Amino acid sequence: MRWQDSLHLALRAITAHRLRSFLTLLGIGVGIAAVILLTSIGEGLHRFVLAEFGQFGTNVINLHPGRQGARGGPPGLPSTARDLTLDDAAALARLPKVRHVSGSVSGNAEVRAQGRVRRSAVLGVGPQMQEVFSMRVGVGQFLPPDEAASARAFVVLGPKLARELFGSANALGERVEIGAERFRVVGIMEEKGQFLGIDLDDAAYIPVVRGMALYQRDGLMEIALTYDPEAPAARVAEAVKKLMIARHGREDFSVLTQEDMLATLSNILDLLTAAVGALGAISLLVGGVGIVTIMSIAVTERTGEIGVLVALGARRRTILALFLGEAVVLAGIGGLLGLLAGAGLAQLVGLLVPAMPVATPWQYALAAEVVAVVVGLAAGVLPARRAARLDAVEALRAE
């Protein structure tokens, strides 16, 4: 039998029972649509998180006090580890390939101006912080490169904090109180938005020494540096580690490259997307059960037809291929409809809920269609084998 004739017979069998075929297609289609919709949301979240981290650059290395591992705890928690110091930051700035360095401390404090009070994030940072994290000043200037020990009481405000304290008035040159000190406003940052739930526009930036005094800290919470983009991250990180070990006498710090962090985060989000897609794929099993049921009924109803084909000389493998083809066609069409429905629903979700990032990963879409065909093939095996094993005489007698 030619493949064209087999396809014709399969399509005729499907269209002969339209409602039954439609319900079978629906079972597969719902499964594929669920996979596409869920993976689209997962992939959109993946891209959103990576973009959030990527906006601060990918050639960044962060140092934290305390070593992670069996002898240390998470960075930032109190420990017996030696503090990171401003001298450490100065020494790192002299390394080859290192471009910018900024030590920092952070916390929350009340910021007061013109009779208004707002509790915001107050960050003690170095004068190169904006270069390290790819941030820009909208009005005025950033903190000047004063000597660390004699840094002047200047502050740069986030745009939201500036509006809350000064309204529409020009904040440059005005005084604000943070803790027990008064600071002069020298700049307003550009809008940056939120970063993983943290409003970067509602923050104040003061010299790191002033920040250490505000939070009564003897050392830095973090040192961040950027390096030449053409330099291998691993090589720069190794140079940083060697210098710090030479200064501290042991490895009592943690080094984390932005490249490693993004790679780890990407792997986690890939697993999350795959897991979400697997949950949607459960619906495909239901569709597979539907195909087994429908094909088993079809074998019973077409026993006489099978007997005629065998009597006319059709081989057993031809009968097997005929019923397998019918199952694959059902699953393939259902998968295609589900693919279109899932992609359409994903786009609709993106339009109705703009805050939810949605991106359809077409590699998952193609994989889902292949899985649908495989499900149809697997589900059609038992009914097709049963049909192929029917005895011609018994089949004709049943008719």
Tab-separated table of C-alpha atoms in Angstrom:
chain	number	residue	atom	x	y	z
A	1	MET	CA	0.000	0.000	0.000
A	2	ARG	CA	1.339	3.412	-0.942
A	3	TRP	CA	1.849	5.925	1.844
A	4	GLN	CA	-0.612	8.263	0.129
A	5	ASP	CA	-3.304	5.587	0.365
A	6	SER	CA	-2.463	4.954	4.025
A	7	LEU	CA	-2.747	8.673	4.789
A	8	HIS	CA	-6.048	8.864	2.891
A	9	LEU	CA	-7.496	5.948	4.867
A	10	ALA	CA	-6.310	7.458	8.178
A	11	LEU	CA	-7.869	10.850	7.413
A	12	ARG	CA	-11.109	9.198	6.251
A	13	ALA	CA	-11.310	7.230	9.502
A	14	ILE	CA	-10.758	10.416	11.509
A	15	THR	CA	-13.360	12.463	9.642
A	16	ALA	CA	-15.896	9.624	9.797
A	17	HIS	CA	-16.282	10.234	13.546
A	18	ARG	CA	-15.798	13.982	13.828
A	19	LEU	CA	-16.962	14.482	17.419
A	20	ARG	CA	-14.941	11.570	18.743
A	21	SER	CA	-11.856	12.705	16.851
A	22	PHE	CA	-12.338	16.293	18.044
A	23	LEU	CA	-12.472	15.227	21.690
A	24	THR	CA	-9.279	13.209	21.205
A	25	LEU	CA	-7.597	16.199	19.543
A	26	LEU	CA	-8.775	18.354	22.432
A	27	GLY	CA	-7.072	16.119	24.995
A	28	ILE	CA	-3.717	16.429	23.221
A	29	GLY	CA	-4.253	20.100	22.387
A	30	VAL	CA	-4.954	21.075	26.005
A	31	GLY	CA	-1.761	19.339	27.110
A	32	ILE	CA	0.371	21.115	24.505
A	33	ALA	CA	-1.299	24.465	25.230
A	34	ALA	CA	-0.570	24.052	28.945
A	35	VAL	CA	3.084	23.254	28.218
A	36	ILE	CA	3.480	26.279	25.926
A	37	LEU	CA	1.710	28.686	28.282
A	38	LEU	CA	3.614	27.615	31.397
A	39	THR	CA	7.003	27.520	29.694
A	40	SER	CA	6.316	30.931	28.134
A	41	ILE	CA	5.782	32.399	31.585
A	42	GLY	CA	8.866	30.588	32.895
A	43	GLU	CA	11.039	31.754	29.988
A	44	GLY	CA	9.751	35.311	30.345
A	45	LEU	CA	10.702	35.270	34.024
A	46	HIS	CA	14.103	33.854	33.066
A	47	ARG	CA	14.847	36.673	30.632
A	48	PHE	CA	13.507	39.311	33.010
A	49	VAL	CA	15.734	38.243	35.917
A	50	LEU	CA	18.843	37.977	33.722
A	51	ALA	CA	18.115	41.408	32.233
A	52	GLU	CA	17.725	42.847	35.751
A	53	PHE	CA	21.163	41.554	36.730
A	54	GLY	CA	22.692	42.347	33.339
A	55	GLN	CA	21.798	46.031	33.536
A	56	PHE	CA	24.565	46.424	36.136
A	57	GLY	CA	27.153	44.965	33.787
A	58	THR	CA	28.614	41.503	33.352
A	59	ASN	CA	32.258	42.345	34.114
A	60	VAL	CA	31.756	42.865	37.853
A	61	ILE	CA	33.465	41.032	40.724
A	62	ASN	CA	32.128	41.237	44.287
A	63	LEU	CA	34.057	40.530	47.484
A	64	HIS	CA	32.373	39.828	50.826
A	65	PRO	CA	33.946	39.263	54.243
A	66	GLY	CA	33.840	35.670	55.429
A	67	ARG	CA	34.526	32.555	53.401
A	68	GLN	CA	31.660	30.379	52.200
A	69	GLY	CA	32.099	26.709	52.898
A	70	ALA	CA	32.701	24.326	55.785
A	71	ARG	CA	34.704	26.855	57.801
A	72	GLY	CA	32.738	29.951	57.025
A	73	GLY	CA	29.217	31.276	56.828
A	74	PRO	CA	27.243	33.292	54.329
A	75	PRO	CA	28.827	36.673	53.465
A	76	GLY	CA	27.706	39.584	55.603
A	77	LEU	CA	26.946	37.618	58.788
A	78	PRO	CA	29.043	38.288	61.897
A	79	SER	CA	32.080	36.026	62.046
A	80	THR	CA	35.707	35.933	63.145
A	81	ALA	CA	36.788	36.791	59.590
A	82	ARG	CA	38.846	39.918	59.079
A	83	ASP	CA	36.875	42.907	57.803
A	84	LEU	CA	37.330	44.261	54.312
A	85	THR	CA	38.895	47.706	54.517
A	86	LEU	CA	39.322	50.826	52.438
A	87	ASP	CA	43.010	49.899	52.117
A	88	ASP	CA	41.913	46.585	50.557
A	89	ALA	CA	39.823	48.498	48.045
A	90	ALA	CA	42.758	50.805	47.246
A	91	ALA	CA	45.074	47.821	46.739
A	92	LEU	CA	42.567	46.133	44.407
A	93	ALA	CA	42.324	49.311	42.326
A	94	ARG	CA	46.035	48.957	41.514
A	95	LEU	CA	45.671	45.454	40.020
A	96	PRO	CA	46.167	45.078	36.242
A	97	LYS	CA	42.924	44.928	34.223
A	98	VAL	CA	40.899	46.442	37.110
A	99	ARG	CA	39.092	49.606	36.020
A	100	HIS	CA	36.887	50.816	38.877
A	101	VAL	CA	36.525	49.883	42.559
A	102	SER	CA	33.910	50.833	45.125
A	103	GLY	CA	33.636	49.694	48.743
A	104	SER	CA	30.213	49.940	50.325
A	105	VAL	CA	28.085	49.659	53.451
A	106	SER	CA	24.309	49.778	53.412
A	107	GLY	CA	21.278	50.017	55.633
A	108	ASN	CA	18.154	52.066	56.278
A	109	ALA	CA	17.967	55.428	57.967
A	110	GLU	CA	15.717	58.454	58.276
A	111	VAL	CA	16.419	61.207	55.767
A	112	ARG	CA	15.096	64.615	56.806
A	113	ALA	CA	14.749	67.827	54.802
A	114	GLN	CA	12.428	70.846	54.862
A	115	GLY	CA	10.325	69.402	57.653
A	116	ARG	CA	9.792	66.104	55.833
A	117	VAL	CA	11.074	62.741	56.975
A	118	ARG	CA	11.415	59.577	54.896
A	119	ARG	CA	13.005	56.282	55.846
A	120	SER	CA	15.020	55.069	52.875
A	121	ALA	CA	18.012	52.998	51.933
A	122	VAL	CA	21.207	54.926	52.673
A	123	LEU	CA	24.264	53.536	50.926
A	124	GLY	CA	27.824	54.429	51.819
A	125	VAL	CA	29.725	54.057	48.531
A	126	GLY	CA	32.927	55.046	46.802
A	127	PRO	CA	33.130	57.803	44.171
A	128	GLN	CA	33.389	55.186	41.381
A	129	MET	CA	30.142	53.423	42.317
A	130	GLN	CA	28.261	54.736	39.293
A	131	GLU	CA	30.911	53.343	36.924
A	132	VAL	CA	30.949	49.984	38.713
A	133	PHE	CA	27.188	49.474	38.504
A	134	SER	CA	26.492	51.370	35.254
A	135	MET	CA	24.372	54.034	36.961
A	136	ARG	CA	24.166	57.649	35.867
A	137	VAL	CA	23.566	61.025	37.480
A	138	GLY	CA	20.635	62.910	35.986
A	139	VAL	CA	21.295	66.326	37.550
A	140	GLY	CA	24.450	67.634	39.182
A	141	GLN	CA	27.369	65.278	39.851
A	142	PHE	CA	28.196	62.140	41.771
A	143	LEU	CA	30.303	62.042	44.933
A	144	PRO	CA	33.670	63.719	44.256
A	145	PRO	CA	36.904	61.679	44.518
A	146	ASP	CA	37.891	62.961	47.970
A	147	GLU	CA	40.438	61.234	50.142
A	148	ALA	CA	38.656	58.485	52.039
A	149	ALA	CA	39.628	59.813	55.460
A	150	SER	CA	38.485	63.364	54.682
A	151	ALA	CA	35.418	62.791	52.500
A	152	ARG	CA	33.104	65.775	52.582
A	153	ALA	CA	29.489	65.480	53.752
A	154	PHE	CA	27.906	65.281	50.308
A	155	VAL	CA	24.899	63.202	49.287
A	156	VAL	CA	23.396	62.108	45.974
A	157	LEU	CA	19.660	61.365	46.068
A	158	GLY	CA	17.597	58.938	44.083
A	159	PRO	CA	14.934	60.717	41.999
A	160	LYS	CA	12.021	59.354	44.019
A	161	LEU	CA	13.587	60.330	47.332
A	162	ALA	CA	14.335	63.815	45.969
A	163	ARG	CA	10.680	64.261	44.939
A	164	GLU	CA	9.417	63.059	48.315
A	165	LEU	CA	11.649	65.484	50.207
A	166	PHE	CA	11.683	68.541	47.931
A	167	GLY	CA	8.683	68.106	45.638
A	168	SER	CA	9.216	69.860	42.314
A	169	ALA	CA	11.808	72.265	43.742
A	170	ASN	CA	15.474	72.028	42.794
A	171	ALA	CA	17.233	69.942	45.451
A	172	LEU	CA	20.805	70.763	44.395
A	173	GLY	CA	22.676	72.647	47.102
A	174	GLU	CA	20.014	71.916	49.738
A	175	ARG	CA	20.780	70.299	53.073
A	176	VAL	CA	19.453	66.959	54.290
A	177	GLU	CA	19.960	65.294	57.670
A	178	ILE	CA	20.885	61.634	57.890
A	179	GLY	CA	21.444	60.370	61.387
A	180	ALA	CA	23.227	63.086	63.339
A	181	GLU	CA	24.935	64.621	60.288
A	182	ARG	CA	23.919	67.186	57.711
A	183	PHE	CA	24.763	66.554	54.058
A	184	ARG	CA	24.685	68.854	51.045
A	185	VAL	CA	22.897	67.524	47.941
A	186	VAL	CA	25.280	67.534	44.969
A	187	GLY	CA	23.370	65.327	42.529
A	188	ILE	CA	20.184	63.487	41.603
A	189	MET	CA	20.452	60.052	40.014
A	190	GLU	CA	18.646	59.039	36.823
A	191	GLU	CA	15.580	56.819	37.062
A	192	LYS	CA	16.662	53.211	37.534
A	193	GLY	CA	13.486	51.510	38.710
A	194	GLN	CA	13.297	48.442	40.906
A	195	PHE	CA	15.813	45.659	41.150
A	196	LEU	CA	14.324	42.411	42.478
A	197	GLY	CA	11.874	44.324	44.657
A	198	ILE	CA	14.355	46.998	45.806
A	199	ASP	CA	13.505	50.550	44.727
A	200	LEU	CA	16.834	52.006	43.614
A	201	ASP	CA	15.225	55.410	43.057
A	202	ASP	CA	14.322	55.699	46.752
A	203	ALA	CA	17.900	55.754	48.061
A	204	ALA	CA	20.601	58.167	49.211
A	205	TYR	CA	24.308	57.765	48.401
A	206	ILE	CA	26.894	59.153	50.820
A	207	PRO	CA	30.704	58.708	51.068
A	208	VAL	CA	31.608	55.263	52.352
A	209	VAL	CA	33.492	56.626	55.389
A	210	ARG	CA	30.410	58.585	56.427
A	211	GLY	CA	28.342	55.451	55.916
A	212	MET	CA	30.657	53.426	58.163
A	213	ALA	CA	30.283	56.074	60.860
A	214	LEU	CA	26.489	56.151	60.414
A	215	TYR	CA	26.166	52.390	60.857
A	216	GLN	CA	29.029	52.168	63.367
A	217	ARG	CA	30.981	49.671	61.315
A	218	ASP	CA	34.744	49.124	61.336
A	219	GLY	CA	34.840	47.475	57.911
A	220	LEU	CA	33.118	47.323	54.551
A	221	MET	CA	30.193	45.051	53.770
A	222	GLU	CA	31.283	44.634	50.162
A	223	ILE	CA	33.898	45.636	47.627
A	224	ALA	CA	32.774	45.691	43.995
A	225	LEU	CA	35.090	46.168	41.046
A	226	THR	CA	34.945	46.147	37.273
A	227	TYR	CA	37.646	44.876	34.965
A	228	ASP	CA	38.573	45.056	31.301
A	229	PRO	CA	35.766	43.263	29.384
A	230	GLU	CA	38.363	41.524	27.224
A	231	ALA	CA	40.111	40.001	30.246
A	232	PRO	CA	39.009	36.489	31.329
A	233	ALA	CA	36.880	36.729	34.463
A	234	ALA	CA	38.557	33.679	36.023
A	235	ARG	CA	42.019	35.194	35.613
A	236	VAL	CA	41.026	38.513	37.184
A	237	ALA	CA	39.234	36.722	40.028
A	238	GLU	CA	42.346	34.644	40.684
A	239	ALA	CA	44.504	37.797	40.818
A	240	VAL	CA	42.028	39.349	43.266
A	241	LYS	CA	42.108	36.230	45.434
A	242	LYS	CA	45.922	36.101	45.513
A	243	LEU	CA	46.196	39.765	46.499
A	244	MET	CA	43.619	39.434	49.268
A	245	ILE	CA	45.257	36.284	50.666
A	246	ALA	CA	48.590	38.119	50.714
A	247	ARG	CA	46.997	41.014	52.618
A	248	HIS	CA	44.904	38.945	55.051
A	249	GLY	CA	47.213	35.968	55.457
A	250	ARG	CA	44.384	33.510	54.667
A	251	GLU	CA	41.295	33.170	52.537
A	252	ASP	CA	38.722	34.725	54.859
A	253	PHE	CA	36.631	36.332	52.119
A	254	SER	CA	34.345	35.311	49.251
A	255	VAL	CA	34.868	36.225	45.599
A	256	LEU	CA	31.901	36.112	43.256
A	257	THR	CA	32.060	37.107	39.598
A	258	GLN	CA	28.983	38.458	37.876
A	259	GLU	CA	29.629	35.968	35.093
A	260	ASP	CA	29.462	33.003	37.488
A	261	MET	CA	26.404	34.380	39.224
A	262	LEU	CA	24.544	34.880	35.940
A	263	ALA	CA	25.507	31.376	34.774
A	264	THR	CA	24.290	29.813	38.035
A	265	LEU	CA	21.119	31.863	37.966
A	266	SER	CA	20.507	30.922	34.337
A	267	ASN	CA	20.864	27.210	35.157
A	268	ILE	CA	18.418	27.504	38.043
A	269	LEU	CA	15.882	29.331	35.892
A	270	ASP	CA	16.318	26.776	33.080
A	271	LEU	CA	15.497	24.003	35.548
A	272	LEU	CA	12.492	25.993	36.770
A	273	THR	CA	11.215	26.446	33.215
A	274	ALA	CA	11.688	22.750	32.465
A	275	ALA	CA	9.916	21.764	35.699
A	276	VAL	CA	6.972	24.034	34.918
A	277	GLY	CA	6.778	22.562	31.418
A	278	ALA	CA	6.837	19.057	32.874
A	279	LEU	CA	3.833	19.904	35.029
A	280	GLY	CA	1.947	20.977	31.923
A	281	ALA	CA	3.041	17.775	30.169
A	282	ILE	CA	0.947	15.744	32.618
A	283	SER	CA	-2.042	16.753	30.497
A	284	LEU	CA	-0.390	14.970	27.572
A	285	LEU	CA	-0.670	11.677	29.458
A	286	VAL	CA	-4.416	12.223	29.692
A	287	GLY	CA	-4.491	12.845	25.953
A	288	GLY	CA	-2.484	9.657	25.401
A	289	VAL	CA	-5.033	7.635	27.378
A	290	GLY	CA	-7.736	9.161	25.196
A	291	ILE	CA	-5.942	8.024	22.040
A	292	VAL	CA	-5.594	4.458	23.392
A	293	THR	CA	-9.315	4.380	24.146
A	294	ILE	CA	-10.385	5.786	20.797
A	295	MET	CA	-8.067	3.549	18.793
A	296	SER	CA	-9.197	0.452	20.706
A	297	ILE	CA	-12.802	1.307	19.862
A	298	ALA	CA	-11.789	1.901	16.236
A	299	VAL	CA	-10.192	-1.566	15.997
A	300	THR	CA	-13.393	-3.160	17.309
A	301	GLU	CA	-15.602	-1.167	14.933
A	302	ARG	CA	-13.422	-1.855	11.875
A	303	THR	CA	-12.813	-5.546	12.378
A	304	GLY	CA	-14.535	-6.357	9.095
A	305	GLU	CA	-12.472	-3.761	7.216
A	306	ILE	CA	-9.306	-5.278	8.628
A	307	GLY	CA	-10.446	-8.725	7.519
A	308	VAL	CA	-11.050	-7.496	3.961
A	309	LEU	CA	-7.608	-5.856	3.817
A	310	VAL	CA	-5.895	-9.022	5.038
A	311	ALA	CA	-7.923	-11.167	2.608
A	312	LEU	CA	-6.843	-8.911	-0.258
A	313	GLY	CA	-3.199	-9.505	0.621
A	314	ALA	CA	-2.395	-6.633	2.972
A	315	ARG	CA	0.588	-7.463	5.171
A	316	ARG	CA	0.439	-7.384	8.936
A	317	ARG	CA	2.898	-4.487	9.048
A	318	THR	CA	0.625	-2.567	6.649
A	319	ILE	CA	-2.275	-2.917	9.070
A	320	LEU	CA	0.040	-1.940	11.927
A	321	ALA	CA	1.272	1.142	10.034
A	322	LEU	CA	-2.316	2.098	9.110
A	323	PHE	CA	-3.521	2.318	12.714
A	324	LEU	CA	-0.290	3.806	13.998
A	325	GLY	CA	-0.522	6.476	11.313
A	326	GLU	CA	-4.072	7.275	12.380
A	327	ALA	CA	-2.955	7.736	15.995
A	328	VAL	CA	0.026	9.887	14.967
A	329	VAL	CA	-2.154	12.086	12.736
A	330	LEU	CA	-4.614	12.609	15.606
A	331	ALA	CA	-1.816	13.532	18.014
A	332	GLY	CA	0.023	15.694	15.460
A	333	ILE	CA	-3.038	17.770	14.556
A	334	GLY	CA	-3.985	18.091	18.226
A	335	GLY	CA	-0.447	19.160	19.061
A	336	LEU	CA	-0.425	21.803	16.321
A	337	LEU	CA	-3.734	23.237	17.511
A	338	GLY	CA	-2.488	23.219	21.101
A	339	LEU	CA	0.720	24.928	20.058
A	340	LEU	CA	-1.171	27.749	18.372
A	341	ALA	CA	-3.590	28.050	21.306
A	342	GLY	CA	-0.774	28.069	23.876
A	343	ALA	CA	1.221	30.722	22.011
A	344	GLY	CA	-1.916	32.826	21.589
A	345	LEU	CA	-2.775	32.548	25.293
A	346	ALA	CA	0.790	33.494	26.221
A	347	GLN	CA	0.596	36.637	24.097
A	348	LEU	CA	-2.817	37.443	25.558
A	349	VAL	CA	-1.449	37.141	29.094
A	350	GLY	CA	1.388	39.472	28.112
A	351	LEU	CA	-1.109	42.049	26.831
A	352	LEU	CA	-3.536	41.794	29.763
A	353	VAL	CA	-0.814	41.713	32.437
A	354	PRO	CA	2.086	43.842	31.127
A	355	ALA	CA	3.966	43.442	34.418
A	356	MET	CA	4.259	39.697	33.819
A	357	PRO	CA	7.101	38.953	31.392
A	358	VAL	CA	6.096	36.349	28.797
A	359	ALA	CA	8.299	34.861	26.069
A	360	THR	CA	7.476	31.727	24.098
A	361	PRO	CA	10.557	29.473	23.857
A	362	TRP	CA	10.140	27.901	20.424
A	363	GLN	CA	12.560	25.110	21.263
A	364	TYR	CA	10.055	23.989	23.887
A	365	ALA	CA	7.215	24.449	21.393
A	366	LEU	CA	8.900	22.185	18.859
A	367	ALA	CA	9.778	19.692	21.587
A	368	ALA	CA	6.142	19.667	22.728
A	369	GLU	CA	4.947	18.913	19.176
A	370	VAL	CA	7.465	16.076	18.893
A	371	VAL	CA	6.301	14.738	22.248
A	372	ALA	CA	2.695	14.886	21.054
A	373	VAL	CA	3.571	12.752	18.011
A	374	VAL	CA	5.522	10.332	20.202
A	375	VAL	CA	2.564	10.095	22.598
A	376	GLY	CA	0.291	9.312	19.648
A	377	LEU	CA	2.731	6.700	18.402
A	378	ALA	CA	3.063	5.073	21.831
A	379	ALA	CA	-0.663	5.204	22.509
A	380	GLY	CA	-1.459	3.616	19.142
A	381	VAL	CA	0.935	0.669	19.494
A	382	LEU	CA	-1.331	-1.691	21.465
A	383	PRO	CA	-4.497	-1.127	19.388
A	384	ALA	CA	-2.458	-1.306	16.157
A	385	ARG	CA	-0.797	-4.589	17.185
A	386	ARG	CA	-4.176	-5.992	18.091
A	387	ALA	CA	-5.508	-5.037	14.662
A	388	ALA	CA	-2.474	-6.515	12.883
A	389	ARG	CA	-2.855	-9.847	14.672
A	390	LEU	CA	-6.517	-10.364	13.751
A	391	ASP	CA	-7.218	-13.509	11.766
A	392	ALA	CA	-8.773	-12.696	8.381
A	393	VAL	CA	-11.462	-15.387	8.586
A	394	GLU	CA	-12.448	-14.467	12.140
A	395	ALA	CA	-12.465	-10.766	11.213
A	396	LEU	CA	-14.766	-11.361	8.215
A	397	ARG	CA	-17.021	-13.605	10.282
A	398	ALA	CA	-17.361	-10.813	12.870
A	399	GLU	CA	-18.607	-8.555	10.078
